[in-house]
Coordinates of C-alpha atoms in Angstrom, one line a residue:
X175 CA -241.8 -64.0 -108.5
X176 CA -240.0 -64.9 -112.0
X177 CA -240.3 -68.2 -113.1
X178 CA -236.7 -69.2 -111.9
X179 CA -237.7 -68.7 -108.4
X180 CA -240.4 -70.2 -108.6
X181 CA -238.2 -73.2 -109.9
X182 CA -235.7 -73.1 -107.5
X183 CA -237.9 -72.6 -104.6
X184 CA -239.8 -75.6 -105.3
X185 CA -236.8 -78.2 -105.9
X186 CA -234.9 -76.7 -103.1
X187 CA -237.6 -77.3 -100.6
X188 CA -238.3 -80.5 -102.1
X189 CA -235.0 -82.2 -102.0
X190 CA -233.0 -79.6 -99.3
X191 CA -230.1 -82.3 -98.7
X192 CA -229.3 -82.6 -102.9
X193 CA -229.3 -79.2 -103.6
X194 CA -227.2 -77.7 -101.0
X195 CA -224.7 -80.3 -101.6
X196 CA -222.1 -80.8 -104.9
X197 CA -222.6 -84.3 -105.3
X198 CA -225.8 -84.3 -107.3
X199 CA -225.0 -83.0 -110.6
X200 CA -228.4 -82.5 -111.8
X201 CA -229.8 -81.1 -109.2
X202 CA -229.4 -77.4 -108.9
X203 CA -227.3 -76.1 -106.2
X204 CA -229.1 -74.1 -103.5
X205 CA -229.2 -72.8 -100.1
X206 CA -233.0 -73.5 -98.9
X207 CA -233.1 -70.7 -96.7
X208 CA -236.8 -71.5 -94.7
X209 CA -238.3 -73.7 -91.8
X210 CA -237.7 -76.5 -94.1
X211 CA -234.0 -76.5 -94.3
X212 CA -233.2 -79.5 -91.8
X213 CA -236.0 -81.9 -93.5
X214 CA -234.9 -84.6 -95.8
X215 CA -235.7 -85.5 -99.2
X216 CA -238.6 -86.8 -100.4
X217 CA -238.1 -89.4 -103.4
X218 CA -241.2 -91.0 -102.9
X219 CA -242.9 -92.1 -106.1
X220 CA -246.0 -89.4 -105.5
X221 CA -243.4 -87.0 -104.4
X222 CA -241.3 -87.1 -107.7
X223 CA -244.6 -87.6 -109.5
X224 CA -246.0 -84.1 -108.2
X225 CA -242.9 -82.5 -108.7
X226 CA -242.1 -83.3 -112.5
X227 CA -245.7 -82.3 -113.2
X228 CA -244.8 -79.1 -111.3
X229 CA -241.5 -79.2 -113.1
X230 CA -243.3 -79.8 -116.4
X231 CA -245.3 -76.6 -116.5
X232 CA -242.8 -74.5 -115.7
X233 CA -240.9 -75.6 -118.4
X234 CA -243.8 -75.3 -120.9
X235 CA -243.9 -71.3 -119.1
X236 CA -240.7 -70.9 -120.5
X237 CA -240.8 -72.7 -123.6
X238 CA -243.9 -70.0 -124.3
X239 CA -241.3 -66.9 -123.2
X240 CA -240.4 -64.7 -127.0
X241 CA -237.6 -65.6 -128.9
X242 CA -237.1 -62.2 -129.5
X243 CA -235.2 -61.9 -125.8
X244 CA -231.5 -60.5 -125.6
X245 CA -229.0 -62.9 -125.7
X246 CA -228.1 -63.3 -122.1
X247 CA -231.7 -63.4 -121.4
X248 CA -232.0 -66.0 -123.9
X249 CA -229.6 -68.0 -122.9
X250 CA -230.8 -67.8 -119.5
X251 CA -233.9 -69.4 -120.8
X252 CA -232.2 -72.4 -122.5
X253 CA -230.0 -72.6 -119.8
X254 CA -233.3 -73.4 -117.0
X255 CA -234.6 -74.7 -119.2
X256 CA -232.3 -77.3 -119.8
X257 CA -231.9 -77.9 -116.0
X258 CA -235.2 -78.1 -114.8
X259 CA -236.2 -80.9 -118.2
X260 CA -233.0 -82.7 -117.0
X261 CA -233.7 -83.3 -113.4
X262 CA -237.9 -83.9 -114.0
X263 CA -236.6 -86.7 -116.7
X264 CA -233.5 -88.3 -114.6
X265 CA -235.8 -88.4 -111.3
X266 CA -238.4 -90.1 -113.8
X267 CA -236.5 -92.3 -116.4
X268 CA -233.4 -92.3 -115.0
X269 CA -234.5 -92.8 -111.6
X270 CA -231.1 -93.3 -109.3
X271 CA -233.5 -93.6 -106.3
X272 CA -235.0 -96.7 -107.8
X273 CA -232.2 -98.6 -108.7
X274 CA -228.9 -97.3 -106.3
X275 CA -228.7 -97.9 -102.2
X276 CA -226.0 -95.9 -102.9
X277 CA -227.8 -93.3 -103.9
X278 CA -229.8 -92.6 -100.5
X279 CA -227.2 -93.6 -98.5
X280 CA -225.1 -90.5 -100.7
X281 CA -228.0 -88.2 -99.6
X282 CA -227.8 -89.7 -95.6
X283 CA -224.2 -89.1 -95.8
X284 CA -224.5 -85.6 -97.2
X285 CA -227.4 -84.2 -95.0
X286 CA -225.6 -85.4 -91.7
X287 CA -222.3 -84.0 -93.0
X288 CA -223.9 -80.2 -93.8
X289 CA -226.3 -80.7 -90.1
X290 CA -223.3 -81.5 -88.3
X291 CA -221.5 -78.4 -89.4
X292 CA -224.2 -76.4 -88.5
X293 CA -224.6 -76.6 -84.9
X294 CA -226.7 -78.7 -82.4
X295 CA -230.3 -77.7 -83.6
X296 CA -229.6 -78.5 -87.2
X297 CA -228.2 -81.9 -85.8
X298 CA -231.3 -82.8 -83.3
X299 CA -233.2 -81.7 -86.7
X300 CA -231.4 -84.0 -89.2
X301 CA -231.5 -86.9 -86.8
X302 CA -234.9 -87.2 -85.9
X303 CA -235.7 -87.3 -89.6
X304 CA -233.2 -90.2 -90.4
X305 CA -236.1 -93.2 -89.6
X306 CA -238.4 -91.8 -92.0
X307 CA -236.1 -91.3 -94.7
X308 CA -234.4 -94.7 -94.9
X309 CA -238.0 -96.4 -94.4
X310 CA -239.2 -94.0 -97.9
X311 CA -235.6 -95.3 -99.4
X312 CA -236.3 -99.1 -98.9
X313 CA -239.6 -98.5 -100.2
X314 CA -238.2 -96.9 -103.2
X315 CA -235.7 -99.7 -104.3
X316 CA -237.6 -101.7 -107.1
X317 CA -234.7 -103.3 -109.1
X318 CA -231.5 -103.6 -107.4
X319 CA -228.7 -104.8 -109.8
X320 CA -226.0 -106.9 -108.0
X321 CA -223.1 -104.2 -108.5
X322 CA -225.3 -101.6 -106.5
X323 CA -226.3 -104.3 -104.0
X324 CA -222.9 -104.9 -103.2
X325 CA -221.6 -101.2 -103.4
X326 CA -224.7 -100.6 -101.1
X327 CA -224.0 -102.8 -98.4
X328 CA -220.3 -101.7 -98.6
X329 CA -221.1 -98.1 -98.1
X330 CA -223.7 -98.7 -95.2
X331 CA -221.0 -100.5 -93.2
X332 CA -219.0 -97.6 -94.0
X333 CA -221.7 -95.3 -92.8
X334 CA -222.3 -97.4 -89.6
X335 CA -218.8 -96.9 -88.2
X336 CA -219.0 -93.7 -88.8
X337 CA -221.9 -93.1 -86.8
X338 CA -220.3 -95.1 -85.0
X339 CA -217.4 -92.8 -84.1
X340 CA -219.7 -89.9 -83.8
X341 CA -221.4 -91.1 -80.8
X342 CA -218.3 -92.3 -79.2
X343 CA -216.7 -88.5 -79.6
X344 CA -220.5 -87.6 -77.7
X345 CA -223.0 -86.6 -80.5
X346 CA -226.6 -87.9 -80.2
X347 CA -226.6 -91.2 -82.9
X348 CA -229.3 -93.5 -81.4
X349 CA -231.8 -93.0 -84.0
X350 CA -229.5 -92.5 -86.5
X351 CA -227.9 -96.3 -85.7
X352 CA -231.4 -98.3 -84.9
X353 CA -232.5 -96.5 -88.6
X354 CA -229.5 -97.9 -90.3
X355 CA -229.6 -101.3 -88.8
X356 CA -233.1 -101.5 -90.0
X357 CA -232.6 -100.5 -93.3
X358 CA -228.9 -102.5 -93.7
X359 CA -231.7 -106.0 -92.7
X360 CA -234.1 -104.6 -95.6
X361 CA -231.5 -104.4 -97.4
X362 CA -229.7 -107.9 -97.3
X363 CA -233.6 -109.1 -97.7
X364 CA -233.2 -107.1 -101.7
X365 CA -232.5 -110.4 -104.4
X366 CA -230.5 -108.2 -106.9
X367 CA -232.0 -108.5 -110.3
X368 CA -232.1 -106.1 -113.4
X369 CA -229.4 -104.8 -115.0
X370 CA -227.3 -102.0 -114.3
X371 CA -227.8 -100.3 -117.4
X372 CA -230.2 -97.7 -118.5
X373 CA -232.8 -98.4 -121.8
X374 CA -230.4 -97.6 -124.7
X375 CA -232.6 -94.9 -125.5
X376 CA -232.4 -93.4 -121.7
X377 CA -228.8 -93.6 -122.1
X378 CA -228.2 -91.8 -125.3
X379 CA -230.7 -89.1 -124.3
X380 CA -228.6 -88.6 -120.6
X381 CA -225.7 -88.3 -122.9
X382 CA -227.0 -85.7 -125.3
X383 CA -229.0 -83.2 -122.9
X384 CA -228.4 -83.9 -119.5
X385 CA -224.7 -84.1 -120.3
X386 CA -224.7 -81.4 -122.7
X387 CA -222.7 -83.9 -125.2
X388 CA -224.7 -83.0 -128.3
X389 CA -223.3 -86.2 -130.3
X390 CA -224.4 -89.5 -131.0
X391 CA -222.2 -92.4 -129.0
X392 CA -220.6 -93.7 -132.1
X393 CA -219.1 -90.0 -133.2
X394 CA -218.0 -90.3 -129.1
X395 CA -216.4 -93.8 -129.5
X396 CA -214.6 -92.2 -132.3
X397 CA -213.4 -89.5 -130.2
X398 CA -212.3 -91.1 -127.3
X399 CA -210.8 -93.3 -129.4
X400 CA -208.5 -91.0 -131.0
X401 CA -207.9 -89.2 -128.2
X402 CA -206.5 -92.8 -126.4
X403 CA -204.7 -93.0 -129.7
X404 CA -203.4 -89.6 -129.6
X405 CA -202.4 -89.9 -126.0
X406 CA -200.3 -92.8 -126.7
X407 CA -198.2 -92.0 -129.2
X408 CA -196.9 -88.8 -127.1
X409 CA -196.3 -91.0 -124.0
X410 CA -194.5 -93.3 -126.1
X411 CA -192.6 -90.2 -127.1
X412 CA -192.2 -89.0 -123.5
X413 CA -190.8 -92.4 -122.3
X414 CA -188.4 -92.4 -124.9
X415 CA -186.8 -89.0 -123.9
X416 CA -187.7 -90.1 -119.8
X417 CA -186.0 -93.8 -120.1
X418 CA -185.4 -94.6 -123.1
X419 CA -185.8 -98.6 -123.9
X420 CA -189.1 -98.7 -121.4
X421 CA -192.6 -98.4 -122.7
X422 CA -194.8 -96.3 -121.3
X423 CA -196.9 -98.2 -119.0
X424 CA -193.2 -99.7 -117.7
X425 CA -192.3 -95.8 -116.9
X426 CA -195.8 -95.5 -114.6
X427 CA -193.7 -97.1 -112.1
X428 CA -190.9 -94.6 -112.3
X429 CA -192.9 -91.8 -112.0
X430 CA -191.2 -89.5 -108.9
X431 CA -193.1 -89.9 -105.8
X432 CA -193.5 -86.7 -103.2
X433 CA -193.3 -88.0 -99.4
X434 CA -195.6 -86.1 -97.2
X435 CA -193.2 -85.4 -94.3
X436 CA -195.2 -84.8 -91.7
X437 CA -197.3 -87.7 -92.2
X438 CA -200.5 -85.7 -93.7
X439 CA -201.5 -85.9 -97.3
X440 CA -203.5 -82.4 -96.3
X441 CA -199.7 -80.4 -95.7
X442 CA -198.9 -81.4 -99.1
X443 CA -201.8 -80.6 -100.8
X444 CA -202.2 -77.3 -98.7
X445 CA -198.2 -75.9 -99.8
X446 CA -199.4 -77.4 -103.8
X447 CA -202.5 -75.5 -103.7
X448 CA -200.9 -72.6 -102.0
X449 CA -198.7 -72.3 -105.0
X450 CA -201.5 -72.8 -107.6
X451 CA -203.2 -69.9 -106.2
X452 CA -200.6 -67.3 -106.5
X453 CA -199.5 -68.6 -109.9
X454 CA -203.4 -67.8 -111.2
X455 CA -203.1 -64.4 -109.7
X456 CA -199.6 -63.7 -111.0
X457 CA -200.5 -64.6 -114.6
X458 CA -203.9 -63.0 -114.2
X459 CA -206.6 -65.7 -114.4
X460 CA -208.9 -64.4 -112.0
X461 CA -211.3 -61.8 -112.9
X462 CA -212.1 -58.7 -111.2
X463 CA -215.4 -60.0 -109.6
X464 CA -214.0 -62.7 -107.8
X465 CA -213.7 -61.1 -103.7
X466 CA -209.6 -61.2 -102.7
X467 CA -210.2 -64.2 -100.5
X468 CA -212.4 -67.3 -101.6
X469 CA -211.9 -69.9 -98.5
X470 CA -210.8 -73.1 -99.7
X471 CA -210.9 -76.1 -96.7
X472 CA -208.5 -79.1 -97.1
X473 CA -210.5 -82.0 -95.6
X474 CA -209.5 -85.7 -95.6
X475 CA -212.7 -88.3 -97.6
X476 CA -214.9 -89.0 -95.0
X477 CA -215.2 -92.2 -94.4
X478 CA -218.5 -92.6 -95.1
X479 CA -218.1 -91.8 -98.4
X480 CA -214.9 -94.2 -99.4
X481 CA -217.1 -96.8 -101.0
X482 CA -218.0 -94.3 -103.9
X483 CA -215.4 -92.2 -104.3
X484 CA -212.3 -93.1 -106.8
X485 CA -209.5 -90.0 -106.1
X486 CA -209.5 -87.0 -104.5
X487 CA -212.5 -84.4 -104.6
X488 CA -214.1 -81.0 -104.8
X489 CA -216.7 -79.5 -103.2
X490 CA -218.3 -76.1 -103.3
X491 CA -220.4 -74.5 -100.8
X492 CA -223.4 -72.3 -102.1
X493 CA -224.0 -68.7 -101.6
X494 CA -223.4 -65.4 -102.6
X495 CA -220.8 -63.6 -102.1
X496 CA -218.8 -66.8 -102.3
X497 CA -218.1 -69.0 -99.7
X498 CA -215.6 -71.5 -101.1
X499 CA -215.5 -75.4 -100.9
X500 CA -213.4 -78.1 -99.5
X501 CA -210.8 -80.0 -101.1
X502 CA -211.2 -83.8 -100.1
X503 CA -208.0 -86.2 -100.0
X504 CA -208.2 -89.7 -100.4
X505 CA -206.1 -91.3 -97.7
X506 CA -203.9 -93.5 -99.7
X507 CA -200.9 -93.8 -101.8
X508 CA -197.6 -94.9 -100.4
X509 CA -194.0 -95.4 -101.3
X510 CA -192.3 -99.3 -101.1
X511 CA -191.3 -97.6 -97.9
X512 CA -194.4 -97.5 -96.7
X513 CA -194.6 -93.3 -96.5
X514 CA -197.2 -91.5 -97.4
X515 CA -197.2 -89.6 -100.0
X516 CA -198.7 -88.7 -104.1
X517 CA -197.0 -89.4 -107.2
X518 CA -195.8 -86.2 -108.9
X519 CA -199.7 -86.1 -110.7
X520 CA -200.9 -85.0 -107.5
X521 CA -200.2 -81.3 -108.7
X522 CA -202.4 -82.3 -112.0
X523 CA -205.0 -83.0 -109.4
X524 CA -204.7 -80.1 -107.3
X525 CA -205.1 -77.7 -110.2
X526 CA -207.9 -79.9 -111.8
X527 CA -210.0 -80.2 -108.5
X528 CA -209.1 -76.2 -107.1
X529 CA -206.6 -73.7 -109.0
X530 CA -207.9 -72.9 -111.6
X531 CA -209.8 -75.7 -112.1
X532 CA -213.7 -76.6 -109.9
X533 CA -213.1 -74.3 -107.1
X534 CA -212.2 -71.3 -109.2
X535 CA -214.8 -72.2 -111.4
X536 CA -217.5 -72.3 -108.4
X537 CA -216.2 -69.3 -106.7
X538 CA -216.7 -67.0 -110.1
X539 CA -219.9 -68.9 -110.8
X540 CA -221.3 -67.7 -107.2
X541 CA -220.0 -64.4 -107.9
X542 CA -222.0 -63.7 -111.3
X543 CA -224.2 -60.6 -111.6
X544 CA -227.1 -62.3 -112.7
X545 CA -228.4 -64.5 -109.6
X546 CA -230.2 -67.2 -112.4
X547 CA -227.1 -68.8 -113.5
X548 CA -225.5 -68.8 -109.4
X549 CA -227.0 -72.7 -109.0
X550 CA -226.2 -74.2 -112.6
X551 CA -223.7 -76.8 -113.1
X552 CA -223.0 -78.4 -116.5
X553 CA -221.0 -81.6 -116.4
X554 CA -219.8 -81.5 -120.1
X555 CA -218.5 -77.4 -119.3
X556 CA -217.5 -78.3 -115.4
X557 CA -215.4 -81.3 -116.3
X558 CA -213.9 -79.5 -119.7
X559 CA -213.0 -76.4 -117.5
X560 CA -211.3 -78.3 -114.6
X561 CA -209.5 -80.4 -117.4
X562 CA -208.6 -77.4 -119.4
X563 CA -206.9 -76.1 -116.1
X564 CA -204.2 -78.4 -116.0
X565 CA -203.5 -77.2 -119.7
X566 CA -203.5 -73.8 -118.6
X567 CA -200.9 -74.3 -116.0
X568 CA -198.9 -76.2 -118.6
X569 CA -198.9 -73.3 -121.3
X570 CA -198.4 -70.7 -118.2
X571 CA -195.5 -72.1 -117.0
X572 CA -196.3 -74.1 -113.7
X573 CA -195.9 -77.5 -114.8
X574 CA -192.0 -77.4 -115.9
X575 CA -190.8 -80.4 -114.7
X576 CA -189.2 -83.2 -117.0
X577 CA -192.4 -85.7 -115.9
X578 CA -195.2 -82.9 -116.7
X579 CA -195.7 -83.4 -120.5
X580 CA -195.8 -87.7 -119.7
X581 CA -198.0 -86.7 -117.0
X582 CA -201.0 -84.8 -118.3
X583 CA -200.9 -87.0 -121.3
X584 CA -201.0 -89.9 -119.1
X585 CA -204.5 -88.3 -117.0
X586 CA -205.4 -87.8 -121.2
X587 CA -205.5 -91.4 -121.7
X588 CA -207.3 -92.8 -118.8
X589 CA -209.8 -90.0 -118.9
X590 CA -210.4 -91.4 -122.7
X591 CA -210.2 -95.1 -121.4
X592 CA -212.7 -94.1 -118.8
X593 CA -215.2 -92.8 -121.2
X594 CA -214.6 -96.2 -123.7
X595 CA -215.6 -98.0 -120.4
X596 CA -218.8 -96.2 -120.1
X597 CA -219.9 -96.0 -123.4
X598 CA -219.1 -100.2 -123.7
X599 CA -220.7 -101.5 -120.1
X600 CA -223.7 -99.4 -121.1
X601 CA -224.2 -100.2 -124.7
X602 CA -223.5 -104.0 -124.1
X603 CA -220.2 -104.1 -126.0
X604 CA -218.1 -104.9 -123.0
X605 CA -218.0 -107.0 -120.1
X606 CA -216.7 -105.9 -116.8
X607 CA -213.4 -108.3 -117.5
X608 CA -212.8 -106.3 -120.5
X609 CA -213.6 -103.1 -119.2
X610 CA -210.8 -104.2 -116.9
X611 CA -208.3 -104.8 -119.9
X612 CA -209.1 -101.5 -121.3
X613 CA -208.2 -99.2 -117.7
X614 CA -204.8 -101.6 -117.6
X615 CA -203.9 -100.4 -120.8
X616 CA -204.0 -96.8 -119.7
X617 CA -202.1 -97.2 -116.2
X618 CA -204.7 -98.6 -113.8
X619 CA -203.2 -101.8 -112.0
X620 CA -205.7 -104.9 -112.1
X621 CA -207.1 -104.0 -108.4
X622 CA -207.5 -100.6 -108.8
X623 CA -209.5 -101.2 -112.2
X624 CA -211.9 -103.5 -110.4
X625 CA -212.5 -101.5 -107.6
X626 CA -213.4 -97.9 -109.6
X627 CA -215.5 -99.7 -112.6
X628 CA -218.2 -100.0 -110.2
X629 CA -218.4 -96.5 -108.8
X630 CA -218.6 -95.4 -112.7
X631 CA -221.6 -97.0 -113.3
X632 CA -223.3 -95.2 -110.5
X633 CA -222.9 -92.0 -112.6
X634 CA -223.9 -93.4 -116.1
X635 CA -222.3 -91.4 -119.2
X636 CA -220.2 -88.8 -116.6
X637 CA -216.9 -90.2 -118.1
X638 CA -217.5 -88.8 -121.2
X639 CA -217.1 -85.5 -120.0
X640 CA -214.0 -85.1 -119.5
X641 CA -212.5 -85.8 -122.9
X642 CA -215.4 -84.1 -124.8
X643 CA -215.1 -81.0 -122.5
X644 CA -211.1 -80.6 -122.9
X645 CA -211.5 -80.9 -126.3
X646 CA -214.5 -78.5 -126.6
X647 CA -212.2 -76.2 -124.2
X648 CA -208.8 -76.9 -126.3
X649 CA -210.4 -75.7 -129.4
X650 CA -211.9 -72.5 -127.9
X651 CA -208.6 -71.9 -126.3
X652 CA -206.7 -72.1 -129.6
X653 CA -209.4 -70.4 -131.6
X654 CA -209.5 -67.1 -129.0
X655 CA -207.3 -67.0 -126.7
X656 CA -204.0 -66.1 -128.5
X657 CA -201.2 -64.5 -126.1
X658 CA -203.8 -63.4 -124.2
X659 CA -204.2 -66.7 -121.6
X660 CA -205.6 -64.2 -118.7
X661 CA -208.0 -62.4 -120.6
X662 CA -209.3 -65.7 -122.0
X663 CA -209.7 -67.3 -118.9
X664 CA -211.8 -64.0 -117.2
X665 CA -214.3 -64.3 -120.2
X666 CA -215.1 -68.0 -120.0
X667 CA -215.1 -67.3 -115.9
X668 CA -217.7 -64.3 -116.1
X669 CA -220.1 -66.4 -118.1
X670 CA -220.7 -69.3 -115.6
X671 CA -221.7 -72.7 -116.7
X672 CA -223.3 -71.8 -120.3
X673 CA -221.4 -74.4 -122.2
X674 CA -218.7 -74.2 -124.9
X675 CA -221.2 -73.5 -127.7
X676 CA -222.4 -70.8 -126.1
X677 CA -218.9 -69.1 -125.3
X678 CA -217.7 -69.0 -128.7
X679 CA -220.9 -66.7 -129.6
X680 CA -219.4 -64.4 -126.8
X681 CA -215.9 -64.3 -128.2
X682 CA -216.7 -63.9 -131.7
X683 CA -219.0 -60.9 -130.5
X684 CA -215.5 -59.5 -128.5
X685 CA -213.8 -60.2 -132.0
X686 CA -216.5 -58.2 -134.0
X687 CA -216.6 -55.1 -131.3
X688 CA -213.2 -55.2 -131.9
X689 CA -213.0 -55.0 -135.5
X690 CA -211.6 -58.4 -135.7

């Protein structure tokens, strides 16, 4: 057995729930195919002990493996390499399980979501092993800070009605409900203390290797900072040729709003994504190795997840040959008419989160030749690509419409805003009122700013990624790519997750073969 199954084998039958799902980014994403599938996570303190000893000498295995290997074998090194030193040192300094409710309840949430989709057994199997988990989650919670405390209580009510409605429709939710109630008094018995924030040197080291950001926070302050800058001045441009005399937070408001006839955000999304889809294939995005048909499921938030999700989401499920993911909408957004609907950015969103943004991105990942690089997932490269998308469809020709330009430099802005925010409340430099001032100035009304600035912090330094990886991906693009969108697109695609660094490396080799 190589040493990567090894790895994977031991993280996916330690932690079954996290890996299967896409809402852990540093965890691998795997299908544990054995008897142990239906347990639940361990994050016990021995448990995560053991494994990042485990964990630790496999990476010192392949820190001992020659440098003298082919490129795609040595970057398979640094690449699982890189993964497995970034989960053993977030599970250990980092340490969500330690400091979130929301954390656990996230893995509850997941492992009943994936059990209930699987049939009966899986769901008898899931349930009965719901009392033990929460009781090793309360024993895990050493310093709760008062924003997770809150965000915790709010997403166990969430999960309780939930259950809730599960047993009404005639599932089997006793144990399930008596384990929550228990944990929900544990939990109101918690005095928050601590901080939210991670050790400054915890942080910058998340930033720089589990992120992939490779920069120091002040050359990231400067960049987010000109890109806010940046971002400005063309919106200020837009909204001069859009309404002239408005600025351009003033033109938010006018932005056109699509009704959702029928009442369901999912009909609209579903014709928009329809749409998205044939575009990539018409323009030639997709490469070969991708099968005809990747599934893509259009699925309302659940509602046990509302109290950490900000917008809509993606998904993917693991497995080879690809099996797609599911596009979840957030049920809201309405017209002074009270309909339902999106603002024209929902098309943005649609590309970002599916074509040819996450889901494309997943589907060609799954689809690789060599199985090692099927379960990695880079933030820094997965954000970048999705953001890099929307460009895409810009330069391709699908975003046409007078709003489109105002648009995707407004998303510009408040991605940019977003990472000030997180670089700020976790240095020290800002206060959550501030942090507040800073999301207003790039379109976020007052309420919506206080609600999301707490469901950031759960995911320290993630809101970086987004900037850094466009711009990462913009300069690849307009380094390589030429005329050529298609072709570019294909190469990044049939790499997987290996970052930008690594991609330019591959082009300039396409360039040289080429005689370029």
């Amino acid at each position: 057995m190589t040493i990567a199954e090894r790895a994977y084998a031991l993280i996916g039958q330690s932690f079954p729930v996290c890996c299967y799902s896409d809402e852990f980014y540093f965890f691998p994403q795997l299908v544990v195919d054995d008897p142990q599938r239906w347990l639940w996570d361990d994050f016990s303190a021995a448990k995560v002990a053991s494994l990042a000893s485990a964990l630790a000498g496999l990476e010192a295995e392949l820190a001992r493996l020659s440098t003298d290997l082919l490129d795609d074998d040595a970057t398979d090194v640094t690449l699982l390499l890189q993964t497995l030193s970034t989960l053993r040192e977030h599970l250990t300094q980092v340490a969500p399980q330690r400091s979130q409710p929301t954390f656990h309840l996230t893995v509850l949430a997941a492992g009943l979501a994936e059990a209930l989709l699987a049939g009966d057994e899986a769901w008898s199997a899931r349930s009965a092993g719901v009392p033990a988990f929460l009781q090793r989650a309360v024993a895990c919670l050493e310093e709760v800070s008062r924003e997770f405390h809150q965000l915790g209580l709010q997403m166990l009510g969430d999960i309780q009605a939930w259950v809730d409605d599960l047993g009404s429709t005639g599932f089997s939710t006793q144990p399930i409900a008596a384990a929550l109630d228990q944990f929900g008094a544990a939990l109101q018995k918690i005095t928050p203390r601590g901080d939210y924030r991670l050790p400054p040197t915890v942080y910058a080291r998340l930033v720089a290797q589990h992120l992939d950001c490779q920069m120091d926070l002040d050359g990231l302050r400067n960049l987010l900072q000109d890109e806010l800058t940046t971002m400005r001045e063309i919106l200020a441009e837009e909204t001069a040729r859009l309404l002239p005399g408005k600025d351009w937070l003033q033109a938010v408001r006018d932005i056109p709003f699509v009704v959702a006839e029928d009442g369901d955000l999912r009909t609209l999304y579903r014709q928009t994504l329809q749409a998205l889809e044939d575009h990539c294939r018409d323009v030639g995005l997709l490469p070969d190795t991708l099968p005809a048909s990747v599934p893509l499921e259009t699925r309302n938030v659940p509602a046990c997840m509302t109290a950490i999700r900000a917008s809509d989401a993606y998904a993917a499920i693991p497995g080879t040959p690809p099996r797609g993911g599911v596009f979840y909408v957030m049920q809201q957004g309405r017209d002074p008419a009270g309909r339902l609907g999106r603002s024209l950015e929902f098309r943005m969103t649609a590309a970002h989160e599916a074509w040819p943004g996450h889901h494309l991105l997943d589907a060609c990942r799954w689809a690789l030749p060599r199985s090692l690089r099927h379960p990695l997932e880079q933030p820094l490269f997965y954000e970048g690509w999705a953001c890099l998308a929307e460009e895409i469809m810009l330069r391709t020709g699908f975003f046409s419409d007078p709003w489109d330009r105002f648009l995707l430099a407004k998303r510009r802005a408040e991605r940019a805003g977003r990472g000030l925010v997180d670089l700020g409340l976790q240095g020290g430099d800002l206060n959550t009122q501030q942090a507040v001032v800073i999301l207003t100035g790039v379109g976020y009304t007052p309420e919506q700013a206080k609600a999301v600035i707490p469901k950031y912090l759960l995911r320290p330094g993630y809101q970086i990624c987004y900037t850094l990886g466009l711009q990462q991906g913009l300069q690849l693009l307009d380094r390589f790519a030429g005329n050529d969108l298609g072709g570019f697109a294909k190469t990044v695609l049939q790499q997987g997750e290996i970052g930008f660094a690594r991609l330019t490396g591959k082009f300039l080799t396409q360039h040289e073969r080429r005689g370029l």
